[in-house]
Amino acid sequence: MNVLIFNGSIDNRPYATSNRLAGYFKEQFSNNHFSPEIFSLSDIQIPFFDQSTTGEKPASVQAMCEAFCKADLHIWLTPLYHGGMTGAMKNCLDWLEVTSKLGRPYLTGKVVALVSWADGTQAMQGINAMDAVAKALRAWVFPFSVPILKDSLYDPQTQEFTAYYKTKFDTMIQLLATSRAQVAS
Protein backbone atom coordinates (compact mmCIF):
# COMPACT_ATOMS: atom_id res chain seq x y z
CA MET A 1 0.00 0.00 0.00
CA ASN A 2 1.30 3.44 -0.93
CA VAL A 3 1.71 5.99 1.85
CA LEU A 4 2.43 9.66 1.18
CA ILE A 5 4.11 11.52 4.02
CA PHE A 6 3.44 15.17 3.22
CA ASN A 7 6.03 17.37 4.92
CA GLY A 8 4.37 20.78 4.87
CA SER A 9 7.42 22.65 6.13
CA ILE A 10 10.03 24.30 3.92
CA ASP A 11 12.75 23.82 6.54
CA ASN A 12 15.36 21.65 4.84
CA ARG A 13 17.72 21.20 7.79
CA PRO A 14 18.13 17.45 8.43
CA TYR A 15 17.55 17.90 12.18
CA ALA A 16 14.42 20.04 11.73
CA THR A 17 11.37 18.64 13.48
CA SER A 18 9.49 18.25 10.19
CA ASN A 19 12.27 16.15 8.64
CA ARG A 20 12.76 14.05 11.75
CA LEU A 21 9.02 13.33 11.95
CA ALA A 22 8.82 12.49 8.24
CA GLY A 23 11.80 10.15 8.59
CA TYR A 24 10.31 8.43 11.63
CA PHE A 25 6.97 7.84 9.89
CA LYS A 26 8.71 6.58 6.76
CA GLU A 27 10.81 4.11 8.74
CA GLN A 28 7.85 2.84 10.75
CA PHE A 29 5.62 2.42 7.71
CA SER A 30 8.42 0.57 5.91
CA ASN A 31 8.75 -1.73 8.92
CA ASN A 32 5.01 -2.44 8.61
CA HIS A 33 5.35 -3.47 4.93
CA PHE A 34 3.93 -0.28 3.44
CA SER A 35 5.49 1.68 0.57
CA PRO A 36 6.07 5.15 2.03
CA GLU A 37 7.18 8.21 0.07
CA ILE A 38 8.05 11.57 1.57
CA PHE A 39 6.78 14.58 -0.34
CA SER A 40 8.70 17.48 1.13
CA LEU A 41 8.03 21.08 0.17
CA SER A 42 11.66 21.90 0.85
CA ASP A 43 12.68 19.59 -2.02
CA ILE A 44 10.27 20.69 -4.74
CA GLN A 45 9.34 24.13 -6.01
CA ILE A 46 5.57 24.49 -6.13
CA PRO A 47 4.73 27.90 -7.63
CA PHE A 48 1.99 30.15 -6.30
CA PHE A 49 -1.39 28.73 -7.24
CA ASP A 50 -2.87 30.56 -10.22
CA GLN A 51 -6.18 29.19 -11.40
CA SER A 52 -6.09 31.41 -14.49
CA THR A 53 -3.02 29.59 -15.83
CA THR A 54 -3.92 27.86 -19.07
CA GLY A 55 -2.06 25.13 -20.85
CA GLU A 56 0.60 22.90 -19.39
CA LYS A 57 0.95 22.84 -15.62
CA PRO A 58 4.43 23.13 -14.09
CA ALA A 59 6.29 19.80 -13.87
CA SER A 60 6.51 20.13 -10.08
CA VAL A 61 2.71 20.45 -9.87
CA GLN A 62 2.22 17.45 -12.16
CA ALA A 63 4.57 15.37 -10.00
CA MET A 64 2.80 16.54 -6.84
CA CYS A 65 -0.65 15.65 -8.19
CA GLU A 66 0.58 12.21 -9.29
CA ALA A 67 2.10 11.51 -5.86
CA PHE A 68 -1.03 12.64 -4.02
CA CYS A 69 -3.38 10.66 -6.28
CA LYS A 70 -1.21 7.50 -6.25
CA ALA A 71 -1.09 7.23 -2.47
CA ASP A 72 -3.79 5.27 -0.67
CA LEU A 73 -2.95 6.86 2.64
CA HIS A 74 -1.58 10.30 3.55
CA ILE A 75 0.14 11.60 6.66
CA TRP A 76 0.20 15.41 6.70
CA LEU A 77 2.80 17.13 8.90
CA THR A 78 2.94 20.86 9.63
CA PRO A 79 4.24 23.24 12.24
CA LEU A 80 1.63 25.71 13.46
CA TYR A 81 1.98 29.02 11.63
CA HIS A 82 -0.24 31.83 12.92
CA GLY A 83 -3.16 29.56 13.73
CA GLY A 84 -2.95 27.17 10.78
CA MET A 85 -0.76 25.11 8.48
CA THR A 86 2.15 26.67 6.62
CA GLY A 87 1.26 28.89 3.67
CA ALA A 88 3.42 26.73 1.40
CA MET A 89 1.42 23.66 2.42
CA LYS A 90 -1.91 25.35 1.76
CA ASN A 91 -0.65 26.62 -1.60
CA CYS A 92 0.41 23.08 -2.55
CA LEU A 93 -2.99 21.69 -1.60
CA ASP A 94 -4.71 24.43 -3.62
CA TRP A 95 -2.99 23.04 -6.72
CA LEU A 96 -5.05 19.86 -6.35
CA GLU A 97 -7.71 21.88 -8.16
CA VAL A 98 -6.08 20.65 -11.38
CA THR A 99 -7.42 17.17 -10.54
CA SER A 100 -11.04 18.38 -10.49
CA LYS A 101 -11.88 16.82 -13.86
CA LEU A 102 -10.48 13.37 -13.03
CA GLY A 103 -12.78 10.40 -12.44
CA ARG A 104 -11.87 10.59 -8.76
CA PRO A 105 -11.17 14.29 -8.27
CA TYR A 106 -9.09 15.86 -5.53
CA LEU A 107 -8.44 13.31 -2.75
CA THR A 108 -11.74 11.47 -2.99
CA GLY A 109 -11.71 8.49 -0.64
CA LYS A 110 -8.10 8.94 0.49
CA VAL A 111 -7.38 8.51 4.19
CA VAL A 112 -5.50 11.49 5.66
CA ALA A 113 -3.92 11.41 9.13
CA LEU A 114 -2.82 14.70 10.69
CA VAL A 115 0.16 15.76 12.83
CA SER A 116 0.95 19.33 13.90
CA TRP A 117 3.36 20.86 16.39
CA ALA A 118 3.66 24.20 18.14
CA ASP A 119 5.90 25.89 20.66
CA GLY A 120 2.82 26.62 22.78
CA THR A 121 -0.27 24.56 23.40
CA GLN A 122 -2.14 25.47 20.21
CA ALA A 123 -1.07 22.66 17.85
CA MET A 124 -4.70 21.54 17.58
CA GLN A 125 -5.34 24.67 15.50
CA GLY A 126 -2.99 23.26 12.85
CA ILE A 127 -4.88 19.96 12.96
CA ASN A 128 -8.19 21.80 12.55
CA ALA A 129 -6.90 23.82 9.58
CA MET A 130 -5.65 20.68 7.81
CA ASP A 131 -8.87 18.86 8.68
CA ALA A 132 -10.99 21.52 6.97
CA VAL A 133 -8.89 21.42 3.79
CA ALA A 134 -8.71 17.61 3.67
CA LYS A 135 -12.50 17.37 3.97
CA ALA A 136 -12.97 20.04 1.28
CA LEU A 137 -10.75 17.88 -0.95
CA ARG A 138 -13.12 14.92 -0.29
CA ALA A 139 -10.64 12.97 1.82
CA TRP A 140 -11.57 10.93 4.85
CA VAL A 141 -9.75 12.39 7.85
CA PHE A 142 -8.49 9.73 10.21
CA PRO A 143 -10.05 10.35 13.65
CA PHE A 144 -6.76 9.89 15.54
CA SER A 145 -4.54 12.95 15.14
CA VAL A 146 -1.39 14.01 17.00
CA PRO A 147 -1.10 17.62 18.18
CA ILE A 148 2.40 18.09 19.60
CA LEU A 149 3.66 20.42 22.31
CA LYS A 150 7.13 20.86 20.88
CA ASP A 151 8.74 21.43 24.30
CA SER A 152 7.71 17.87 25.19
CA LEU A 153 8.61 16.21 21.88
CA TYR A 154 12.32 15.67 22.55
CA ASP A 155 14.01 14.00 25.48
CA PRO A 156 16.39 16.64 26.91
CA GLN A 157 19.17 14.06 27.43
CA THR A 158 19.10 12.20 24.12
CA GLN A 159 17.32 14.68 21.82
CA GLU A 160 15.28 11.72 20.54
CA PHE A 161 11.49 11.69 20.53
CA THR A 162 10.08 11.10 24.00
CA ALA A 163 8.42 7.78 24.77
CA TYR A 164 5.12 9.66 25.15
CA TYR A 165 5.14 10.91 21.55
CA LYS A 166 6.65 7.74 20.09
CA THR A 167 3.70 5.89 21.61
CA LYS A 168 1.29 8.33 19.96
CA PHE A 169 3.02 8.02 16.56
CA ASP A 170 3.16 4.23 16.81
CA THR A 171 -0.49 4.07 17.85
CA MET A 172 -1.44 6.14 14.80
CA ILE A 173 0.59 3.88 12.51
CA GLN A 174 -0.86 0.69 14.00
CA LEU A 175 -4.43 2.01 13.81
CA LEU A 176 -3.89 3.03 10.18
CA ALA A 177 -2.33 -0.33 9.32
CA THR A 178 -5.18 -2.21 10.99
CA SER A 179 -7.93 -0.10 9.45
CA ARG A 180 -6.44 -0.32 5.93
CA ALA A 181 -6.03 -4.09 6.27
CA GLN A 182 -9.71 -4.37 7.23
CA VAL A 183 -10.78 -2.21 4.29
CA ALA A 184 -8.66 -4.29 1.89
CA SER A 185 -10.20 -7.60 3.04
PDB file of C-alpha atoms in Angstrom:
ATOM      1  CA  MET A   1       0.000   0.000   0.000  1.00  0.00           C
ATOM      2  CA  ASN A   2       1.297   3.441  -0.931  1.00  0.00           C
ATOM      3  CA  VAL A   3       1.711   5.991   1.850  1.00  0.00           C
ATOM      4  CA  LEU A   4       2.426   9.661   1.179  1.00  0.00           C
ATOM      5  CA  ILE A   5       4.113  11.522   4.017  1.00  0.00           C
ATOM      6  CA  PHE A   6       3.435  15.166   3.217  1.00  0.00           C
ATOM      7  CA  ASN A   7       6.032  17.373   4.916  1.00  0.00           C
ATOM      8  CA  GLY A   8       4.366  20.784   4.869  1.00  0.00           C
ATOM      9  CA  SER A   9       7.416  22.651   6.125  1.00  0.00           C
ATOM     10  CA  ILE A  10      10.028  24.296   3.922  1.00  0.00           C
ATOM     11  CA  ASP A  11      12.745  23.822   6.543  1.00  0.00           C
ATOM     12  CA  ASN A  12      15.358  21.652   4.835  1.00  0.00           C
ATOM     13  CA  ARG A  13      17.718  21.199   7.791  1.00  0.00           C
ATOM     14  CA  PRO A  14      18.127  17.450   8.433  1.00  0.00           C
ATOM     15  CA  TYR A  15      17.552  17.902  12.185  1.00  0.00           C
ATOM     16  CA  ALA A  16      14.421  20.038  11.728  1.00  0.00           C
ATOM     17  CA  THR A  17      11.368  18.641  13.483  1.00  0.00           C
ATOM     18  CA  SER A  18       9.494  18.247  10.189  1.00  0.00           C
ATOM     19  CA  ASN A  19      12.266  16.150   8.642  1.00  0.00           C
ATOM     20  CA  ARG A  20      12.760  14.052  11.752  1.00  0.00           C
ATOM     21  CA  LEU A  21       9.023  13.326  11.947  1.00  0.00           C
ATOM     22  CA  ALA A  22       8.824  12.493   8.236  1.00  0.00           C
ATOM     23  CA  GLY A  23      11.805  10.148   8.594  1.00  0.00           C
ATOM     24  CA  TYR A  24      10.305   8.433  11.631  1.00  0.00           C
ATOM     25  CA  PHE A  25       6.973   7.844   9.886  1.00  0.00           C
ATOM     26  CA  LYS A  26       8.713   6.584   6.758  1.00  0.00           C
ATOM     27  CA  GLU A  27      10.810   4.111   8.743  1.00  0.00           C
ATOM     28  CA  GLN A  28       7.852   2.841  10.754  1.00  0.00           C
ATOM     29  CA  PHE A  29       5.616   2.418   7.705  1.00  0.00           C
ATOM     30  CA  SER A  30       8.423   0.568   5.906  1.00  0.00           C
ATOM     31  CA  ASN A  31       8.748  -1.725   8.925  1.00  0.00           C
ATOM     32  CA  ASN A  32       5.006  -2.440   8.611  1.00  0.00           C
ATOM     33  CA  HIS A  33       5.351  -3.472   4.928  1.00  0.00           C
ATOM     34  CA  PHE A  34       3.928  -0.278   3.435  1.00  0.00           C
ATOM     35  CA  SER A  35       5.493   1.681   0.572  1.00  0.00           C
ATOM     36  CA  PRO A  36       6.067   5.148   2.026  1.00  0.00           C
ATOM     37  CA  GLU A  37       7.176   8.207   0.070  1.00  0.00           C
ATOM     38  CA  ILE A  38       8.050  11.574   1.569  1.00  0.00           C
ATOM     39  CA  PHE A  39       6.783  14.579  -0.344  1.00  0.00           C
ATOM     40  CA  SER A  40       8.705  17.481   1.134  1.00  0.00           C
ATOM     41  CA  LEU A  41       8.026  21.076   0.167  1.00  0.00           C
ATOM     42  CA  SER A  42      11.665  21.899   0.846  1.00  0.00           C
ATOM     43  CA  ASP A  43      12.681  19.585  -2.018  1.00  0.00           C
ATOM     44  CA  ILE A  44      10.275  20.687  -4.737  1.00  0.00           C
ATOM     45  CA  GLN A  45       9.341  24.133  -6.005  1.00  0.00           C
ATOM     46  CA  ILE A  46       5.571  24.493  -6.127  1.00  0.00           C
ATOM     47  CA  PRO A  47       4.728  27.900  -7.626  1.00  0.00           C
ATOM     48  CA  PHE A  48       1.987  30.147  -6.295  1.00  0.00           C
ATOM     49  CA  PHE A  49      -1.387  28.734  -7.240  1.00  0.00           C
ATOM     50  CA  ASP A  50      -2.870  30.557 -10.216  1.00  0.00           C
ATOM     51  CA  GLN A  51      -6.183  29.193 -11.399  1.00  0.00           C
ATOM     52  CA  SER A  52      -6.090  31.405 -14.494  1.00  0.00           C
ATOM     53  CA  THR A  53      -3.025  29.591 -15.832  1.00  0.00           C
ATOM     54  CA  THR A  54      -3.920  27.857 -19.066  1.00  0.00           C
ATOM     55  CA  GLY A  55      -2.058  25.125 -20.854  1.00  0.00           C
ATOM     56  CA  GLU A  56       0.602  22.899 -19.391  1.00  0.00           C
ATOM     57  CA  LYS A  57       0.950  22.836 -15.618  1.00  0.00           C
ATOM     58  CA  PRO A  58       4.430  23.133 -14.094  1.00  0.00           C
ATOM     59  CA  ALA A  59       6.289  19.805 -13.872  1.00  0.00           C
ATOM     60  CA  SER A  60       6.508  20.131 -10.083  1.00  0.00           C
ATOM     61  CA  VAL A  61       2.714  20.450  -9.875  1.00  0.00           C
ATOM     62  CA  GLN A  62       2.216  17.446 -12.163  1.00  0.00           C
ATOM     63  CA  ALA A  63       4.575  15.370  -9.999  1.00  0.00           C
ATOM     64  CA  MET A  64       2.800  16.538  -6.841  1.00  0.00           C
ATOM     65  CA  CYS A  65      -0.650  15.648  -8.193  1.00  0.00           C
ATOM     66  CA  GLU A  66       0.578  12.211  -9.285  1.00  0.00           C
ATOM     67  CA  ALA A  67       2.097  11.512  -5.858  1.00  0.00           C
ATOM     68  CA  PHE A  68      -1.034  12.644  -4.023  1.00  0.00           C
ATOM     69  CA  CYS A  69      -3.382  10.656  -6.276  1.00  0.00           C
ATOM     70  CA  LYS A  70      -1.211   7.504  -6.254  1.00  0.00           C
ATOM     71  CA  ALA A  71      -1.090   7.227  -2.466  1.00  0.00           C
ATOM     72  CA  ASP A  72      -3.795   5.270  -0.672  1.00  0.00           C
ATOM     73  CA  LEU A  73      -2.951   6.858   2.643  1.00  0.00           C
ATOM     74  CA  HIS A  74      -1.584  10.305   3.547  1.00  0.00           C
ATOM     75  CA  ILE A  75       0.141  11.602   6.662  1.00  0.00           C
ATOM     76  CA  TRP A  76       0.204  15.408   6.697  1.00  0.00           C
ATOM     77  CA  LEU A  77       2.799  17.130   8.896  1.00  0.00           C
ATOM     78  CA  THR A  78       2.940  20.864   9.629  1.00  0.00           C
ATOM     79  CA  PRO A  79       4.239  23.245  12.235  1.00  0.00           C
ATOM     80  CA  LEU A  80       1.632  25.711  13.463  1.00  0.00           C
ATOM     81  CA  TYR A  81       1.985  29.024  11.632  1.00  0.00           C
ATOM     82  CA  HIS A  82      -0.237  31.829  12.924  1.00  0.00           C
ATOM     83  CA  GLY A  83      -3.162  29.563  13.732  1.00  0.00           C
ATOM     84  CA  GLY A  84      -2.947  27.167  10.784  1.00  0.00           C
ATOM     85  CA  MET A  85      -0.761  25.113   8.483  1.00  0.00           C
ATOM     86  CA  THR A  86       2.147  26.675   6.618  1.00  0.00           C
ATOM     87  CA  GLY A  87       1.258  28.894   3.669  1.00  0.00           C
ATOM     88  CA  ALA A  88       3.418  26.731   1.405  1.00  0.00           C
ATOM     89  CA  MET A  89       1.423  23.663   2.420  1.00  0.00           C
ATOM     90  CA  LYS A  90      -1.911  25.349   1.761  1.00  0.00           C
ATOM     91  CA  ASN A  91      -0.647  26.617  -1.600  1.00  0.00           C
ATOM     92  CA  CYS A  92       0.409  23.078  -2.546  1.00  0.00           C
ATOM     93  CA  LEU A  93      -2.994  21.685  -1.598  1.00  0.00           C
ATOM     94  CA  ASP A  94      -4.705  24.426  -3.623  1.00  0.00           C
ATOM     95  CA  TRP A  95      -2.985  23.039  -6.718  1.00  0.00           C
ATOM     96  CA  LEU A  96      -5.048  19.856  -6.351  1.00  0.00           C
ATOM     97  CA  GLU A  97      -7.710  21.884  -8.163  1.00  0.00           C
ATOM     98  CA  VAL A  98      -6.080  20.648 -11.378  1.00  0.00           C
ATOM     99  CA  THR A  99      -7.424  17.172 -10.544  1.00  0.00           C
ATOM    100  CA  SER A 100     -11.039  18.384 -10.486  1.00  0.00           C
ATOM    101  CA  LYS A 101     -11.884  16.815 -13.860  1.00  0.00           C
ATOM    102  CA  LEU A 102     -10.479  13.369 -13.034  1.00  0.00           C
ATOM    103  CA  GLY A 103     -12.779  10.400 -12.441  1.00  0.00           C
ATOM    104  CA  ARG A 104     -11.869  10.591  -8.762  1.00  0.00           C
ATOM    105  CA  PRO A 105     -11.173  14.291  -8.271  1.00  0.00           C
ATOM    106  CA  TYR A 106      -9.091  15.857  -5.528  1.00  0.00           C
ATOM    107  CA  LEU A 107      -8.438  13.310  -2.751  1.00  0.00           C
ATOM    108  CA  THR A 108     -11.743  11.466  -2.991  1.00  0.00           C
ATOM    109  CA  GLY A 109     -11.713   8.493  -0.638  1.00  0.00           C
ATOM    110  CA  LYS A 110      -8.101   8.941   0.488  1.00  0.00           C
ATOM    111  CA  VAL A 111      -7.379   8.515   4.195  1.00  0.00           C
ATOM    112  CA  VAL A 112      -5.503  11.488   5.661  1.00  0.00           C
ATOM    113  CA  ALA A 113      -3.922  11.411   9.131  1.00  0.00           C
ATOM    114  CA  LEU A 114      -2.824  14.702  10.689  1.00  0.00           C
ATOM    115  CA  VAL A 115       0.158  15.761  12.833  1.00  0.00           C
ATOM    116  CA  SER A 116       0.952  19.328  13.900  1.00  0.00           C
ATOM    117  CA  TRP A 117       3.356  20.861  16.393  1.00  0.00           C
ATOM    118  CA  ALA A 118       3.664  24.204  18.136  1.00  0.00           C
ATOM    119  CA  ASP A 119       5.898  25.895  20.657  1.00  0.00           C
ATOM    120  CA  GLY A 120       2.820  26.615  22.782  1.00  0.00           C
ATOM    121  CA  THR A 121      -0.274  24.564  23.403  1.00  0.00           C
ATOM    122  CA  GLN A 122      -2.144  25.468  20.211  1.00  0.00           C
ATOM    123  CA  ALA A 123      -1.069  22.655  17.849  1.00  0.00           C
ATOM    124  CA  MET A 124      -4.698  21.540  17.578  1.00  0.00           C
ATOM    125  CA  GLN A 125      -5.338  24.672  15.500  1.00  0.00           C
ATOM    126  CA  GLY A 126      -2.988  23.262  12.848  1.00  0.00           C
ATOM    127  CA  ILE A 127      -4.875  19.957  12.962  1.00  0.00           C
ATOM    128  CA  ASN A 128      -8.193  21.804  12.554  1.00  0.00           C
ATOM    129  CA  ALA A 129      -6.901  23.815   9.583  1.00  0.00           C
ATOM    130  CA  MET A 130      -5.654  20.682   7.808  1.00  0.00           C
ATOM    131  CA  ASP A 131      -8.874  18.857   8.684  1.00  0.00           C
ATOM    132  CA  ALA A 132     -10.992  21.516   6.971  1.00  0.00           C
ATOM    133  CA  VAL A 133      -8.894  21.424   3.792  1.00  0.00           C
ATOM    134  CA  ALA A 134      -8.714  17.610   3.672  1.00  0.00           C
ATOM    135  CA  LYS A 135     -12.498  17.367   3.966  1.00  0.00           C
ATOM    136  CA  ALA A 136     -12.968  20.038   1.285  1.00  0.00           C
ATOM    137  CA  LEU A 137     -10.754  17.877  -0.946  1.00  0.00           C
ATOM    138  CA  ARG A 138     -13.119  14.925  -0.290  1.00  0.00           C
ATOM    139  CA  ALA A 139     -10.639  12.966   1.818  1.00  0.00           C
ATOM    140  CA  TRP A 140     -11.573  10.928   4.846  1.00  0.00           C
ATOM    141  CA  VAL A 141      -9.754  12.392   7.852  1.00  0.00           C
ATOM    142  CA  PHE A 142      -8.486   9.732  10.210  1.00  0.00           C
ATOM    143  CA  PRO A 143     -10.045  10.349  13.645  1.00  0.00           C
ATOM    144  CA  PHE A 144      -6.757   9.886  15.539  1.00  0.00           C
ATOM    145  CA  SER A 145      -4.536  12.949  15.136  1.00  0.00           C
ATOM    146  CA  VAL A 146      -1.394  14.009  17.002  1.00  0.00           C
ATOM    147  CA  PRO A 147      -1.100  17.618  18.183  1.00  0.00           C
ATOM    148  CA  ILE A 148       2.400  18.091  19.602  1.00  0.00           C
ATOM    149  CA  LEU A 149       3.656  20.416  22.310  1.00  0.00           C
ATOM    150  CA  LYS A 150       7.132  20.864  20.882  1.00  0.00           C
ATOM    151  CA  ASP A 151       8.741  21.434  24.304  1.00  0.00           C
ATOM    152  CA  SER A 152       7.707  17.871  25.193  1.00  0.00           C
ATOM    153  CA  LEU A 153       8.614  16.212  21.885  1.00  0.00           C
ATOM    154  CA  TYR A 154      12.323  15.674  22.553  1.00  0.00           C
ATOM    155  CA  ASP A 155      14.013  13.996  25.476  1.00  0.00           C
ATOM    156  CA  PRO A 156      16.393  16.636  26.907  1.00  0.00           C
ATOM    157  CA  GLN A 157      19.171  14.057  27.432  1.00  0.00           C
ATOM    158  CA  THR A 158      19.104  12.203  24.117  1.00  0.00           C
ATOM    159  CA  GLN A 159      17.325  14.683  21.819  1.00  0.00           C
ATOM    160  CA  GLU A 160      15.284  11.725  20.537  1.00  0.00           C
ATOM    161  CA  PHE A 161      11.487  11.694  20.532  1.00  0.00           C
ATOM    162  CA  THR A 162      10.078  11.102  23.996  1.00  0.00           C
ATOM    163  CA  ALA A 163       8.422   7.780  24.768  1.00  0.00           C
ATOM    164  CA  TYR A 164       5.124   9.663  25.149  1.00  0.00           C
ATOM    165  CA  TYR A 165       5.141  10.908  21.547  1.00  0.00           C
ATOM    166  CA  LYS A 166       6.653   7.740  20.093  1.00  0.00           C
ATOM    167  CA  THR A 167       3.696   5.893  21.615  1.00  0.00           C
ATOM    168  CA  LYS A 168       1.289   8.329  19.957  1.00  0.00           C
ATOM    169  CA  PHE A 169       3.015   8.018  16.562  1.00  0.00           C
ATOM    170  CA  ASP A 170       3.164   4.230  16.810  1.00  0.00           C
ATOM    171  CA  THR A 171      -0.485   4.075  17.847  1.00  0.00           C
ATOM    172  CA  MET A 172      -1.436   6.140  14.798  1.00  0.00           C
ATOM    173  CA  ILE A 173       0.590   3.875  12.510  1.00  0.00           C
ATOM    174  CA  GLN A 174      -0.858   0.686  14.004  1.00  0.00           C
ATOM    175  CA  LEU A 175      -4.427   2.012  13.807  1.00  0.00           C
ATOM    176  CA  LEU A 176      -3.886   3.028  10.181  1.00  0.00           C
ATOM    177  CA  ALA A 177      -2.334  -0.333   9.321  1.00  0.00           C
ATOM    178  CA  THR A 178      -5.182  -2.211  10.994  1.00  0.00           C
ATOM    179  CA  SER A 179      -7.926  -0.097   9.448  1.00  0.00           C
ATOM    180  CA  ARG A 180      -6.435  -0.323   5.928  1.00  0.00           C
ATOM    181  CA  ALA A 181      -6.027  -4.093   6.266  1.00  0.00           C
ATOM    182  CA  GLN A 182      -9.714  -4.374   7.227  1.00  0.00           C
ATOM    183  CA  VAL A 183     -10.778  -2.208   4.291  1.00  0.00           C
ATOM    184  CA  ALA A 184      -8.662  -4.291   1.893  1.00  0.00           C
ATOM    185  CA  SER A 185     -10.205  -7.595   3.043  1.00  0.00           C
TER     186      SER A 185
END
